[in-house]
Every structure is written in structure tokens, then in C-alpha cells.
Coordinates of C-alpha atoms in Angstrom, one line a residue:
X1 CA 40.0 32.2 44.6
X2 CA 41.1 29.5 47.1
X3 CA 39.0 29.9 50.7
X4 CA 38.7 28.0 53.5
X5 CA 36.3 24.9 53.7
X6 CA 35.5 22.2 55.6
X7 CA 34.5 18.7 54.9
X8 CA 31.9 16.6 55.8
X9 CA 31.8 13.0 56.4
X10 CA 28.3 11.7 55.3
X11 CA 27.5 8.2 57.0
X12 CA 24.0 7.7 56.0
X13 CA 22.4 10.5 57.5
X14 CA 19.4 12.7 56.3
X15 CA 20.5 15.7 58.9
X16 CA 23.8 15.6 56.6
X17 CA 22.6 18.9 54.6
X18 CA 21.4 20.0 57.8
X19 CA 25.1 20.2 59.2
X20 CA 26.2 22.0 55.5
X21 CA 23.7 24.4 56.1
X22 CA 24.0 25.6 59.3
X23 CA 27.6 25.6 58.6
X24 CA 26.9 28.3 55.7
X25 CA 25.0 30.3 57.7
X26 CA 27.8 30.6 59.4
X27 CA 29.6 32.3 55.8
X28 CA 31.5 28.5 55.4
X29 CA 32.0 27.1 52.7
X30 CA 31.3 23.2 53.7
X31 CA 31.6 20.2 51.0
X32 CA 29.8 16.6 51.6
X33 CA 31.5 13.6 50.8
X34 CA 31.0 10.0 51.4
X35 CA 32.9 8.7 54.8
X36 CA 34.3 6.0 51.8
X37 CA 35.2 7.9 49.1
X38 CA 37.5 10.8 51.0
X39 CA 39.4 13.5 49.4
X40 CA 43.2 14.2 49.3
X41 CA 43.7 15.7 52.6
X42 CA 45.7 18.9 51.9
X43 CA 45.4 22.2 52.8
X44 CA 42.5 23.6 51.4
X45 CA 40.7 21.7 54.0
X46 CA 40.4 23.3 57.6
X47 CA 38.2 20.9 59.8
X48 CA 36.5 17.9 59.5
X49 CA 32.5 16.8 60.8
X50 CA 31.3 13.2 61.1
X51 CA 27.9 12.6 60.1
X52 CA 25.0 10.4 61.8
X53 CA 24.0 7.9 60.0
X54 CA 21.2 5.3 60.5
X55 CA 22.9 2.1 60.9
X56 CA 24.9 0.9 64.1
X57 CA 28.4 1.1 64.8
X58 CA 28.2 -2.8 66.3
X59 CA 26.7 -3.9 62.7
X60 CA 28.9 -6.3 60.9
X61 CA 29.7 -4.0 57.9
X62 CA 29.3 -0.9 59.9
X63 CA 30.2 2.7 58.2
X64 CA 33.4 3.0 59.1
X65 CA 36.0 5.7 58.0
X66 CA 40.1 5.9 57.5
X67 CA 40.6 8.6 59.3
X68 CA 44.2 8.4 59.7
X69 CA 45.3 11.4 57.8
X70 CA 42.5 13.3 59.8
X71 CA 42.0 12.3 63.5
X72 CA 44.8 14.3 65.7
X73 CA 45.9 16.8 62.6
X74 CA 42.6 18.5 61.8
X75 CA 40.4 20.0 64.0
X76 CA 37.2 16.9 64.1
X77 CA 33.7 17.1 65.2
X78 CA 31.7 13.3 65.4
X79 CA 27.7 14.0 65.3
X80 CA 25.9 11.2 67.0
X81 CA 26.8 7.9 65.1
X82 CA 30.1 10.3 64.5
X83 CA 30.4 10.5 68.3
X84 CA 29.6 6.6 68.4
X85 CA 32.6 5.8 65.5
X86 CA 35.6 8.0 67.6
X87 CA 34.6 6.2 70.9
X88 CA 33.9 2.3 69.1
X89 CA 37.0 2.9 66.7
X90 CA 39.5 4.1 69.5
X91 CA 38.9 1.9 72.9
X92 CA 35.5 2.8 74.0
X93 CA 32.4 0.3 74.3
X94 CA 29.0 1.0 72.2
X95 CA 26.0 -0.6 73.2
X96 CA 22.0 -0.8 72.8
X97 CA 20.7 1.5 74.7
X98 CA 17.7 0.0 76.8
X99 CA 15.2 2.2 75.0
X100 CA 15.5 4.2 72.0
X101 CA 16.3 7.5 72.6
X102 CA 14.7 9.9 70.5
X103 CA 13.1 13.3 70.7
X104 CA 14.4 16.3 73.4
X105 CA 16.5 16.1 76.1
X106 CA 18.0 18.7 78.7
X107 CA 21.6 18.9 79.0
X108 CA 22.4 18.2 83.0
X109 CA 25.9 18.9 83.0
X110 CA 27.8 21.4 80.8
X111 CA 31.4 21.8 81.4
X112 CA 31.7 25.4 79.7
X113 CA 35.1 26.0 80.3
X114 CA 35.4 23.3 77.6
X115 CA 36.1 26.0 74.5
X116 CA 33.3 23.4 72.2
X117 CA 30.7 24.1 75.3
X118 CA 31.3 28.2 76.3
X119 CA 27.9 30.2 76.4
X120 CA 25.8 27.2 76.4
X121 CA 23.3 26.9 79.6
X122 CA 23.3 23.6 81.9
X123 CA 19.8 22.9 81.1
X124 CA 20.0 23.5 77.5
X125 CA 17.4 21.5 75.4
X126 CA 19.2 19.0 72.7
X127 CA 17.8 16.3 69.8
X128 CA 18.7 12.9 70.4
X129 CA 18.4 10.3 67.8
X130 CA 19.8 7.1 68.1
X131 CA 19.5 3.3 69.2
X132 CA 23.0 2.8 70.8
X133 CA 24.4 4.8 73.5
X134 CA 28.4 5.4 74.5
X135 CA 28.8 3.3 76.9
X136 CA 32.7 3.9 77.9
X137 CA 35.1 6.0 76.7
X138 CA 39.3 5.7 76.7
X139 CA 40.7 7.2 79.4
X140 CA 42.6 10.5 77.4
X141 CA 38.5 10.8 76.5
X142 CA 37.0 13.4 78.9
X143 CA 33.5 13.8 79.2
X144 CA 32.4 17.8 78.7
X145 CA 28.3 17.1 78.8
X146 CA 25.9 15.0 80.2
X147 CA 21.7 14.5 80.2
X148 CA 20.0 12.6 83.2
X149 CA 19.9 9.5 81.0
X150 CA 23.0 10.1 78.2
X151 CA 26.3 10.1 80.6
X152 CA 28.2 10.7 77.4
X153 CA 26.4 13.7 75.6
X154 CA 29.5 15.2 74.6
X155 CA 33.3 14.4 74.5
X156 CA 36.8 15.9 73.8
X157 CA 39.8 14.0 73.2
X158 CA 42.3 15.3 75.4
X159 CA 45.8 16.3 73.7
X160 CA 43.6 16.8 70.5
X161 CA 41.0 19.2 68.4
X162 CA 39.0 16.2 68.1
X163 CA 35.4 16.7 69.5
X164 CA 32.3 14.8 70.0
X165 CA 28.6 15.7 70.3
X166 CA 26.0 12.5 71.1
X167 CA 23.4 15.1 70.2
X168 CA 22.5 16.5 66.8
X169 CA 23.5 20.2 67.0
X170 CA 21.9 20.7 63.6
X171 CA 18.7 20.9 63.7
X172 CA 16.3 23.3 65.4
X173 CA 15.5 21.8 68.6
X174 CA 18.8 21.5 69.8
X175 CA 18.7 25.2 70.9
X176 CA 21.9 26.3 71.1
X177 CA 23.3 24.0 68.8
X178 CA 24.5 27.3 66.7
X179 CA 26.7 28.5 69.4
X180 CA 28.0 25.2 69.7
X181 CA 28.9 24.8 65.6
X182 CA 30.3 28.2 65.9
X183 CA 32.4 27.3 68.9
X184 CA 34.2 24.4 67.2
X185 CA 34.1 26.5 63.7
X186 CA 35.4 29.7 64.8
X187 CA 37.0 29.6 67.9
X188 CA 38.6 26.0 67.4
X189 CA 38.9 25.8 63.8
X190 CA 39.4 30.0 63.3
X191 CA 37.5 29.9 60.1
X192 CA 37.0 33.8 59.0
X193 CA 33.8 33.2 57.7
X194 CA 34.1 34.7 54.5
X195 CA 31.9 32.7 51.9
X196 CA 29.6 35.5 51.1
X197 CA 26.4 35.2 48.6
X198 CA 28.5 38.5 46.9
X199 CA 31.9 35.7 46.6
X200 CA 29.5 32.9 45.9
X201 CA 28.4 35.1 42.6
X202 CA 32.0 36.5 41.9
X203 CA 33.8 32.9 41.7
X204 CA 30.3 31.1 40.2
X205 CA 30.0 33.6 37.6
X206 CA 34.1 33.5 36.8
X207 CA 33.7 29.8 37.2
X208 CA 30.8 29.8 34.3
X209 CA 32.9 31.3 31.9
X210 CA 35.9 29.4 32.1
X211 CA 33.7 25.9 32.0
X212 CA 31.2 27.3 29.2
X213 CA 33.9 29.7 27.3
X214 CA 31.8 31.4 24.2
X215 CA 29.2 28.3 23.6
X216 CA 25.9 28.7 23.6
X217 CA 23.6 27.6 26.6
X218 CA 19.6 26.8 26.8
X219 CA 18.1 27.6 30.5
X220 CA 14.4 25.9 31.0
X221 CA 12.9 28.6 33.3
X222 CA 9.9 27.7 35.1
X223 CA 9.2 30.7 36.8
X224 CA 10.2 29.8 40.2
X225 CA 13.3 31.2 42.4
X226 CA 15.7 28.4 41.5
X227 CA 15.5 28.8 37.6
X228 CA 15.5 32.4 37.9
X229 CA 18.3 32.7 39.9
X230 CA 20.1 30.3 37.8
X231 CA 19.2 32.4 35.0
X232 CA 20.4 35.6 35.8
X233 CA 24.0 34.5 36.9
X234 CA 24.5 32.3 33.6
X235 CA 23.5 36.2 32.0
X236 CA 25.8 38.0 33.9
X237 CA 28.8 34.7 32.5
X238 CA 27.6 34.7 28.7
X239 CA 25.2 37.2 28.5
X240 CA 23.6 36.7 24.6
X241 CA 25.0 33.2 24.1
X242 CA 22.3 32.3 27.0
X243 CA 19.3 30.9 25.4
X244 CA 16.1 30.9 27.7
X245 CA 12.7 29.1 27.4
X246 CA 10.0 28.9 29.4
X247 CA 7.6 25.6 28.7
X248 CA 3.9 25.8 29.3
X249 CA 3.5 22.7 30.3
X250 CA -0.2 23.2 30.8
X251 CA 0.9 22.3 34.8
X252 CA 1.4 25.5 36.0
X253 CA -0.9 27.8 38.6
X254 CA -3.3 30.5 36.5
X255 CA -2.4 32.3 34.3
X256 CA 1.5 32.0 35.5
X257 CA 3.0 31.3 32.2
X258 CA 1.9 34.6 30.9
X259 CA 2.8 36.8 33.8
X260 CA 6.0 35.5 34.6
X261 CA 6.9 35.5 30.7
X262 CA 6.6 39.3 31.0
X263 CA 8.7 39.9 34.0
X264 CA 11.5 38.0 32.2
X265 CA 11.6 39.5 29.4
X266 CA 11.6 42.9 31.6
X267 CA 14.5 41.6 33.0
X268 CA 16.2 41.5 30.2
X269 CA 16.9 37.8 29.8
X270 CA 16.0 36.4 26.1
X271 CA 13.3 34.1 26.7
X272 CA 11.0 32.4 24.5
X273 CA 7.5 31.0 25.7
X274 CA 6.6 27.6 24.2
X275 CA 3.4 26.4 24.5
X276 CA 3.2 22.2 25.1
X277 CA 0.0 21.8 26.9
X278 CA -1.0 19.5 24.8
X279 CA 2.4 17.0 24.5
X280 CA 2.6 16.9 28.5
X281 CA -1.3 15.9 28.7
X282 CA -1.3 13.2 26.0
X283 CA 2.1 11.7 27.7
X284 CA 0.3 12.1 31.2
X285 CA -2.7 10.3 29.7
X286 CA -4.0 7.3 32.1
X287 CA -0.5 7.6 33.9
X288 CA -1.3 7.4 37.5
X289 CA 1.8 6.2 39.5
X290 CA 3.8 9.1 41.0
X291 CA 7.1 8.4 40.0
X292 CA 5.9 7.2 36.4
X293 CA 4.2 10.5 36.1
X294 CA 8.4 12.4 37.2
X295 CA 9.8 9.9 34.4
X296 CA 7.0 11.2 32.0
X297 CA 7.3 14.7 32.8
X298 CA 11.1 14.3 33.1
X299 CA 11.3 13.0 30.1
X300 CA 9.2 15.2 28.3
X301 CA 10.8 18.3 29.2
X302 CA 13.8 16.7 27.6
X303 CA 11.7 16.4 24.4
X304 CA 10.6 20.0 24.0
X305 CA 14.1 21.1 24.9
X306 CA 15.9 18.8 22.3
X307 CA 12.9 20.5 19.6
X308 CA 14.1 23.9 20.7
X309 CA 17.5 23.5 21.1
X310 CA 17.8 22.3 17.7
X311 CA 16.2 25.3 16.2
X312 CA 19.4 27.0 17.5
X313 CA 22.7 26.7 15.7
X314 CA 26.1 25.3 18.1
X315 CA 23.9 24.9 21.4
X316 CA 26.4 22.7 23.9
X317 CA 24.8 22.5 27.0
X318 CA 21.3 22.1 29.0
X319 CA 21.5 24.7 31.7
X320 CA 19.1 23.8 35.4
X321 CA 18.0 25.0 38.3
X322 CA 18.7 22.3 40.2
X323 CA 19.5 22.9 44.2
X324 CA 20.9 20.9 46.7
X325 CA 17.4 19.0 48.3
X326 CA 16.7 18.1 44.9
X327 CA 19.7 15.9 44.7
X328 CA 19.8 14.6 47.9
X329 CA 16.0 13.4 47.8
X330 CA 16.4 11.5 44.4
X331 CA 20.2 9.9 45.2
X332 CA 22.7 9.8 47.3
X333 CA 24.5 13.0 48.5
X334 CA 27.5 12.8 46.3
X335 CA 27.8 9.3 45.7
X336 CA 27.5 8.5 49.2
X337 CA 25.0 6.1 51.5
X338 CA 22.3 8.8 52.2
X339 CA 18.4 7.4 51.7
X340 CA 16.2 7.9 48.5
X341 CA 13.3 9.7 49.3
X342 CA 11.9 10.4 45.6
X343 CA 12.9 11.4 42.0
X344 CA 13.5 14.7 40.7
X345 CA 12.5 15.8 36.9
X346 CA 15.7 17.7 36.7
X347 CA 18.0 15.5 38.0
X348 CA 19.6 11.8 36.8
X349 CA 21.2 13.1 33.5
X350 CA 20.3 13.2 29.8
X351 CA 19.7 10.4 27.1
X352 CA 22.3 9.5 24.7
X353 CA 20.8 11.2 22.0
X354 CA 20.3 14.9 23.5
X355 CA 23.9 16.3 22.5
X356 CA 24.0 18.7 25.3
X357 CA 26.4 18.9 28.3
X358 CA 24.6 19.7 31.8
X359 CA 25.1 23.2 33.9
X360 CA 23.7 23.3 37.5
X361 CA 25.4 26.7 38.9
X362 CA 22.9 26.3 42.0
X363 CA 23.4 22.7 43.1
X364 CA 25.2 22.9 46.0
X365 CA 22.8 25.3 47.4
X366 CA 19.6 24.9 49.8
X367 CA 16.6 26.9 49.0
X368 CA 17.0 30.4 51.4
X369 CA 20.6 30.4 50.6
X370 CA 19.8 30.5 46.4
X371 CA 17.2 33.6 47.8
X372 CA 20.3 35.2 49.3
X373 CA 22.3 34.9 46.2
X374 CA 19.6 36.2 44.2
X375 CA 19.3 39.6 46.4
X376 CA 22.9 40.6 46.3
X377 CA 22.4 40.2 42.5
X378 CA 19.2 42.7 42.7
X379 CA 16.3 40.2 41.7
X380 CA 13.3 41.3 42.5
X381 CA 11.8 41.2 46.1
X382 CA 8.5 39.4 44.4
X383 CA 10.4 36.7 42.3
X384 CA 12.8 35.8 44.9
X385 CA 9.5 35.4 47.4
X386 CA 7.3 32.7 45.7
X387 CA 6.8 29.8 47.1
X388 CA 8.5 26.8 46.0
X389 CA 6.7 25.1 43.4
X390 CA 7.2 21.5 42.3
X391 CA 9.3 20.5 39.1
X392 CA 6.2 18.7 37.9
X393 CA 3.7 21.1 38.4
X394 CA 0.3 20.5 39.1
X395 CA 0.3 16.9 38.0
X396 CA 2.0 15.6 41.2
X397 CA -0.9 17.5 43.3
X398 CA -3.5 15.8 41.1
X399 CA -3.4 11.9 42.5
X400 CA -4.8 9.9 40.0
X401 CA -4.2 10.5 36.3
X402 CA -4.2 14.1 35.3
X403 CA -6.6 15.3 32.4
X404 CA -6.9 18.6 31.5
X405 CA -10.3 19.4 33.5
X406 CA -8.5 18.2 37.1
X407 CA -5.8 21.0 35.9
X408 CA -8.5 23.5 35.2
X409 CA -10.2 22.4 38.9
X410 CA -7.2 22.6 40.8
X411 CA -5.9 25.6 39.3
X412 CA -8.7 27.4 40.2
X413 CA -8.8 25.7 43.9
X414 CA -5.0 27.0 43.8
X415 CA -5.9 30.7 42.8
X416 CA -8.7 31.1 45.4
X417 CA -6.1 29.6 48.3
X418 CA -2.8 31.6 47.3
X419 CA -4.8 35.0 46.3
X420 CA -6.2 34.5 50.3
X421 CA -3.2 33.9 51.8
X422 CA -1.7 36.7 49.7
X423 CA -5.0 39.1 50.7
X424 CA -4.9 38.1 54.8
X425 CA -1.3 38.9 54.8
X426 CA -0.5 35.3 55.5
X427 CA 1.3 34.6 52.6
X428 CA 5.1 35.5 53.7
X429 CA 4.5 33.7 56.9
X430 CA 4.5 30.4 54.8
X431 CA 6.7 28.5 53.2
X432 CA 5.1 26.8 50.8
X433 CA 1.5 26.4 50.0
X434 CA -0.5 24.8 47.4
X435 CA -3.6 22.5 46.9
X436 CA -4.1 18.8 46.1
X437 CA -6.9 17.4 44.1
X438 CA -8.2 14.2 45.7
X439 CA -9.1 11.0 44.0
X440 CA -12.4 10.9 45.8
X441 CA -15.8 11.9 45.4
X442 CA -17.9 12.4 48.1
X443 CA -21.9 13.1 49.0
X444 CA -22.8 16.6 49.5
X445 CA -25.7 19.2 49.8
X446 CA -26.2 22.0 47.4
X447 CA -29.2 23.9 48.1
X448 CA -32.0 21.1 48.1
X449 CA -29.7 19.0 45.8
X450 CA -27.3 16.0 46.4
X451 CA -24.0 16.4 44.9
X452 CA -21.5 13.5 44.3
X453 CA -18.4 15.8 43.6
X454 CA -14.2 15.3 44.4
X455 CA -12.3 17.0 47.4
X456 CA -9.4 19.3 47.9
X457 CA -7.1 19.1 50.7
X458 CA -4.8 22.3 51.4
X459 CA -1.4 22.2 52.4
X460 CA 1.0 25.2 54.0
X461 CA 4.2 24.5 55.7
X462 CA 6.9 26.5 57.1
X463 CA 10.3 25.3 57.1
X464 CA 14.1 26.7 55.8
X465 CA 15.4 24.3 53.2
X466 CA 12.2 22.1 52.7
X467 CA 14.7 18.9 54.4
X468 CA 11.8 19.0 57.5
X469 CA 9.0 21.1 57.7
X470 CA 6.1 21.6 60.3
X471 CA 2.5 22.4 59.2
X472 CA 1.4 26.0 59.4
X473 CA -1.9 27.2 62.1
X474 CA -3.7 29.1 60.0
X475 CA -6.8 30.9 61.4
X476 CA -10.0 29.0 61.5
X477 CA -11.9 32.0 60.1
X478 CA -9.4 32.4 57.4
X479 CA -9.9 28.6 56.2
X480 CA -13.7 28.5 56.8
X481 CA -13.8 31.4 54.2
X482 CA -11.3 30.2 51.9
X483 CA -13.1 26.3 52.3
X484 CA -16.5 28.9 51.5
X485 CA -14.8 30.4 48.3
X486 CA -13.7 27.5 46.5
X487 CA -16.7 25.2 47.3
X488 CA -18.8 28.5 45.8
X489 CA -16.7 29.1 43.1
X490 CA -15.3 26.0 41.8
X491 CA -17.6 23.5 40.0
X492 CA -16.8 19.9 40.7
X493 CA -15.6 20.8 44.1
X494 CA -17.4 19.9 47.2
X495 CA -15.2 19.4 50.1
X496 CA -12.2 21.0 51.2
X497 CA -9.6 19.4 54.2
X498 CA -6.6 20.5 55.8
X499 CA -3.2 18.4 56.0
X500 CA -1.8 18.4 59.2
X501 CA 0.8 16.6 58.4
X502 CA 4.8 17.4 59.5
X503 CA 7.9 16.5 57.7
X504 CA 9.4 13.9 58.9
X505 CA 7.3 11.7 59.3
X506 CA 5.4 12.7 55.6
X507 CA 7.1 14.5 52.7
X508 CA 5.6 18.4 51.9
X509 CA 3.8 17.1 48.8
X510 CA 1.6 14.3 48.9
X511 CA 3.9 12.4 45.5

């Protein structure tokens, strides 16, 4: 089925996936490509967005975009350095702004009759993030919102359905940066926002078939949302030619690998546990560096998959549960400029000598919208609920080298803090939550004894897509006992903190 979708110009920016998302909360179906590598511009696409990006429009080898067979004939919407490229590219003047601005602003001018600007308020609180400011604009340029410092906030160009926002509508903080997106989406654009998780399945699962035909697939499940959602739409393509396994790779919380091996099987996916504790640790052993501890991991998940794939006759591809954060934080989104925050297990392809072709059926989706699919397919309320959990497990919340006893700490430091959160009712109000064992040791009391044992810090976030993410207040009575607990009950254990920390400026995992 052919629907409606529009594209995205990425220029550098980490809000890029923002814009996608809130686009397909919108039910549109959005694709990102680089501002250099555009697709044929035919009628499949309906509107076009700009991106921000980090560099300047005034740099020597700026970002900049053909967008003759776009600007004028499809509806257009420039995001900040967006914004920045229609004015520098087409008569207007860019320059430095005399500070930086960044952070929230209030909108002091709103020209709602403006069909981009209807419902929003005068005073309307907006993100700014960027170095250079629209200084002029052409004359057919008219300016539709202002701030006491930003004279060009926002822009239309007269005569066209080509749009500008100075402003990042995407993220949170801008607050009525939805009614904006959905201004220029379905009043301008008339999208009839029809890209459903129930249409998602229906063309993924019809899309499955015809890509995989009758060959036989093997699905690492690890337990967590993405996998299993992965899991159950390759079932309902191949059904018995899907081959699952779940690896205990000795990095898991307590006592997962055995739980989550039952509720599996009960849902009626053909799995087979494999227990390789002992390969992960020995290729873990004395590794300390996070990314060479993703490449070992990485690498030997590819291992115990190549020794398990080959006990199966005519297996063609490598099936994963790789969503659309995951590729963006390890390169660039599609091919295109965006930052490298860190590497992903599951992502960067398969040595030459693993025979297997690669299926990612979830890639192009962010985190809640993979927990939407997953309910319109009927996965249980529980599953679909955990907390994301990291590719590597437990070894990139160990810093320092991981032996078998830090698992054994932490995984008891993990129990105690999940089963509390779970107990107080807290645990749905979180995101994600987990514990990180320190490389420290520090002096403590025990009784009339000294004790010279390591730390814990807890972490709990909330967020939507895991892109940013703010720390989560938990109640001081409900860390002092769960700080009580593990110091109790945990031997090696003598000090528990809490990270504070907010994404940007650090990452929701500490590797």
C-alpha cells in the first residue's frame, strides 16, 4: 500500500528524530534523509521539513541543499538552521547573534491568522538553539512571529507553502509546538493521518514475506520490548521457519533468563535458551574500555549465533531488534551528517564469514512507538512495560572490567532497586532504571568495624524515545530505604549515590 509521507532534510541535527517522531504521533509516516543525498521528488512525497543542524549557514562549506524541485511545489517547513538556509539561500542576511541564544523564550508577537500560527497564544514559551540569528529577510518574506530579542521567530514566504520556524517546535519545551506541526501537516499539507501501528503491522508483516519468502530466520531475543516485538511480527510473516534464541550471556538482571524463557515459549514462539556465561566473561576478561567492551560483546553475540545457526539446516538471515535511537547514536541517520554519540552491539553489520543476511523490521521506529505496535498485536501489558535495558547488559553498568562476582553484586543491587520501585508503585512512573557498580572503594562503618568496600550509584530517568531524558525525584524516604536494603543485604557494598544527571548534557547510561 502506497500512503502519504513526508521527508525530512537532516542537516546535522540531533532533534532530527525528534521532528520524525512528533510527526508520527501525528499518524505520518515521515522518512529522514541527508539534505545531500535527496530522493526522486515524485508523488509519494507530500511535504518537506529542514532540519537544524550544528554548523552555520556563513561557514565556508556550509550544509546546503538543492532544493529546486522542492521550494515553491511542495508544501516546506525550515527548523532553525532550516529557517537560517531559506532566508541566507534566497536574499536575506544571517549573522552572529551577539550572544548565544539558547534555552526558552516567550513568543511576543503571534500573527495567528497566519494558518502555520492559528491556536497558538502570544506569549507562548519556545526552545531556541542557535549561534546566528536572521538578520533580514526578502521582501515577499513576511514575518508571522517574533520574541523580545528574535525579530524573526517565524516566517512565511508569501505566494508559497514554504514556512519557517527560528524555534525548534520539536521538542518539549516549545509548548505548543504540536499545534504548530499539525498546522503545517494537516491543515497546509492535508495529510489524513493514516499511518496506524494496526497499518504499520499489516504492510511490515506483508513486507516480511515478500523480502524473506520461505527461508528460514534466527531472532536473538533478549527479553526486552524491542526483540520481542520484533519477534512476534517475524511469527506472524514465517511463523515455523522463525528460529528464536535467547543467549544467557551471564549479563542479564536475576534470574531473567529463566523467567523470560518461560513467557516465550507461552507465547508460542520457538525459542531455545543457550547458556554462554562463561564465553562472554572470558572475552570480557581485563577489558575495561567501554566501547572495547560493545565490540567484545558485539562480536560475541555473533559467535554464539553463527554456533547455533549452524546447527540449523538453510538458515539465511540474522533477524534484530534494532530501533531507530540505536542507529542514530552509533552513525549517521541514514547516511547523513548527524553526530556519533556511541556504538550499538546490534548495529554496523556482520563479518564476512557469518552467511546470514540482516532483518531489522523495527528500525525505523523510536521506543513508545515499537510499544504501540506491540499492543495492537496483543503482547502482554507486562512485556511491552519493562524498562529498556542495554544491548550489553550488565557489563556497561559495571565500569572497570567485569568478572563474574561484580555481576553477582550488581545484580543483586539491581534486584533490591527494581523490586522497590516495582513495590512503592514507582515503577511505571520511570522510564528506565537500573544500577551502576563503581570502580571505587570507599571507608565505611559496620557495626564497630571499618569496611573498605565499592559503591553503587542508582539511576532512573523519564523520557519518551530515550533521544533526552531528565532524572526522575524519587522520594527521599523511598531511597534512604532502598540505600538501607542493598547496603544490608549486599556483601561488598557500602555506599549507595544517586545520579542527577539529565540528558543532554550526559547520556542515560554512564558507557
Amino acid at each position: 500500500m502506497e500512503h502519504e509521507k513526508i521527508l525530512i532534510l537532516d542537516f546535522g541535527s540531533q532533534y532530527t528524530q525528534l521532528i520524525a517522531r512528533r510527526v508520527r504521533e501525528l499518524n505520518i509516516y515521515s522518512e529522514i534523509h541527508p539534505y545531500n543525498k535527496i530522493p526522486e521528488i515524485d508523488c509519494s512525497w507530500k511535504a518537506v521539513i529542514l532540519s537544524g543542524s550544528p554548523h552555520s549557514v556563513r561557514e565556508e562549506n556550509a550544509p546546503i541543499a538543492d532544493l529546486s524541485a522542492i521550494k515553491g511545489k511542495l508544501p516546506l517547513l525550515g527548523v532553525c538552521y532550516g529557517a537560517q538556509h531559506l532566508a541566507h539561500e534566497f536574499g536575506g542576511e544571517v549573522l552572529p547573534s551577539n550572544t548565544r541564544e539558547y534555552g526558552r523564550a516567550n513568543l511576543s508577537f503571534v500573527d495567528t491568522e497566519n494558518d502555520l500560527m492559528k491556536g497558538v497564544p502570544a506569549d507562548s514559551q519556545v526552545w531556541m538553539s542557535h549561534g546566528d540569528t536572521i538578520a533580514t529577510i526578502p521582501n515577499h518574506y513576511k514575518v508571522i512571529a517574533s520574541t523580545n530579542d528574535v525579530k524573526v521567530a517565524a516566517y512565511h514566504i508569501e505566494g508559497e507553502q514554504t514556512y519557517a520556524l527560528q524555534f525548534h517546535p520539536e521538542v518539549y519545551h516549545s509548548k505548543d509546538g504540536a499545534t504548530i506541526l499539525k498546522n503545517f501537516l494537516v491543515d497546509i499539507c492535508g495529510f489524513k493521518q493514516d499511518w496506524t501501528p494496526a497499518l504499520f503491522v499489516e504492510e511490515t508483516v506483508a513486507n516480511l514475506k515478500q523480502k524473506i519468502g520461505n527461508d528460514k530466520v534466527v531472532l536473538g531475543l533478549s527479553g526486552g520490548v524491542d526483540s520481542t516485538v520484533a519477534g512476534v511480527l517475524l511469527n506472524k510473516a514465517i511463523g515455523e521457519n522463525l528460529y528464536c534464541i535467547f543467549v544467557d550471556n551471564g549479563l542479564l538482571r536475576k534470574g531473567e533468563f529463566e523467567s523470560v524463557l518461560e513467557q516465550y515459549k507461552g507465547m508460542g514462539l520457538n525459542v531455545k535458551g543457550v547458556n554462554a556465561k562463561n564465553r562472554f566473561y572470558d572475552v570480557l576478561a581485563g577489558v575495561s574500555d567501554p566501547e572495547k567492551k560493545r565490540k567484545a560483546i558485539g562480536s560475541m553475540f555473533i559467535d554464539v549465533f553463527d554456533d547455533e545457526s549452524n546447527q540449523l539446516e538453510n538458515v539465511k538471515w540474522l533477524a534484530q531488534g534494532t530501533i531507530y535511537p540505536d542507529v542514530i547514536e552509533s552513525v549517521s541517520a541514514t547516511g547523513g551528517p548527524s553526530q556519533t554519540i556511541k556504538s550499538h552491539h546490534n548495529v554496523g553489520g556482520l563479518p564476512d564469514y557469518m552467511k546470514l543476511k540482516v532483518v531489522e523490521p523495527l528500525n525505523t521506529l523510536f521506543k513508545d512507538e515499537v510499544r504501540r505496535i506491540g499492543k495492537s498485536m496483543g503482547i502482554d501489558k507486562e512485556l511491552l512495560g519493562r524498562h529498556p535495558f542495554p544491548g550489553p547488559g550488565l557489563a556497561i553498568r559495571i565500569l572497570g572490567d567485569v568478572t563474574a562476582e561484580k555481576v553477582s553484586i550488581l545484580q543483586e543491587v539491581d534486584h533490591i532497586f527494581i523490586s522497590s520501585l516495582i513495590t512503592a508503585g514507582l515503577y511505571d512512573q520511570v522510564w528506565q532504571a537500573g544500577a551502576i557498580f563503581l570502580p571505587i572503594q570507599s571507608v565505611g562503618v559496620m557495626g564497630d568495624e571499618r569496611t573498605y568496600e565499592y559503591a553503587v550509584a542508582l539511576r532512573a530517568v523519564e523520557s519518551t524515545d530515550g533521544m533526552t531524558a531528565d532524572w526522575v525525584h524519587l522520594p527521599y524516604e523511598f531511597l534512604a530505604k532502598v540505600s538501607n536494603d542493598i547496603i544490608n543485604k549486599v556483601k561488598g557494598i557500602n555506599r549507595v549515590v544517586y545520579d542527577i544527571s539529565s540528558k543532554p548534557p550526559a547520556t542515560i547510561e554512564w558507557e
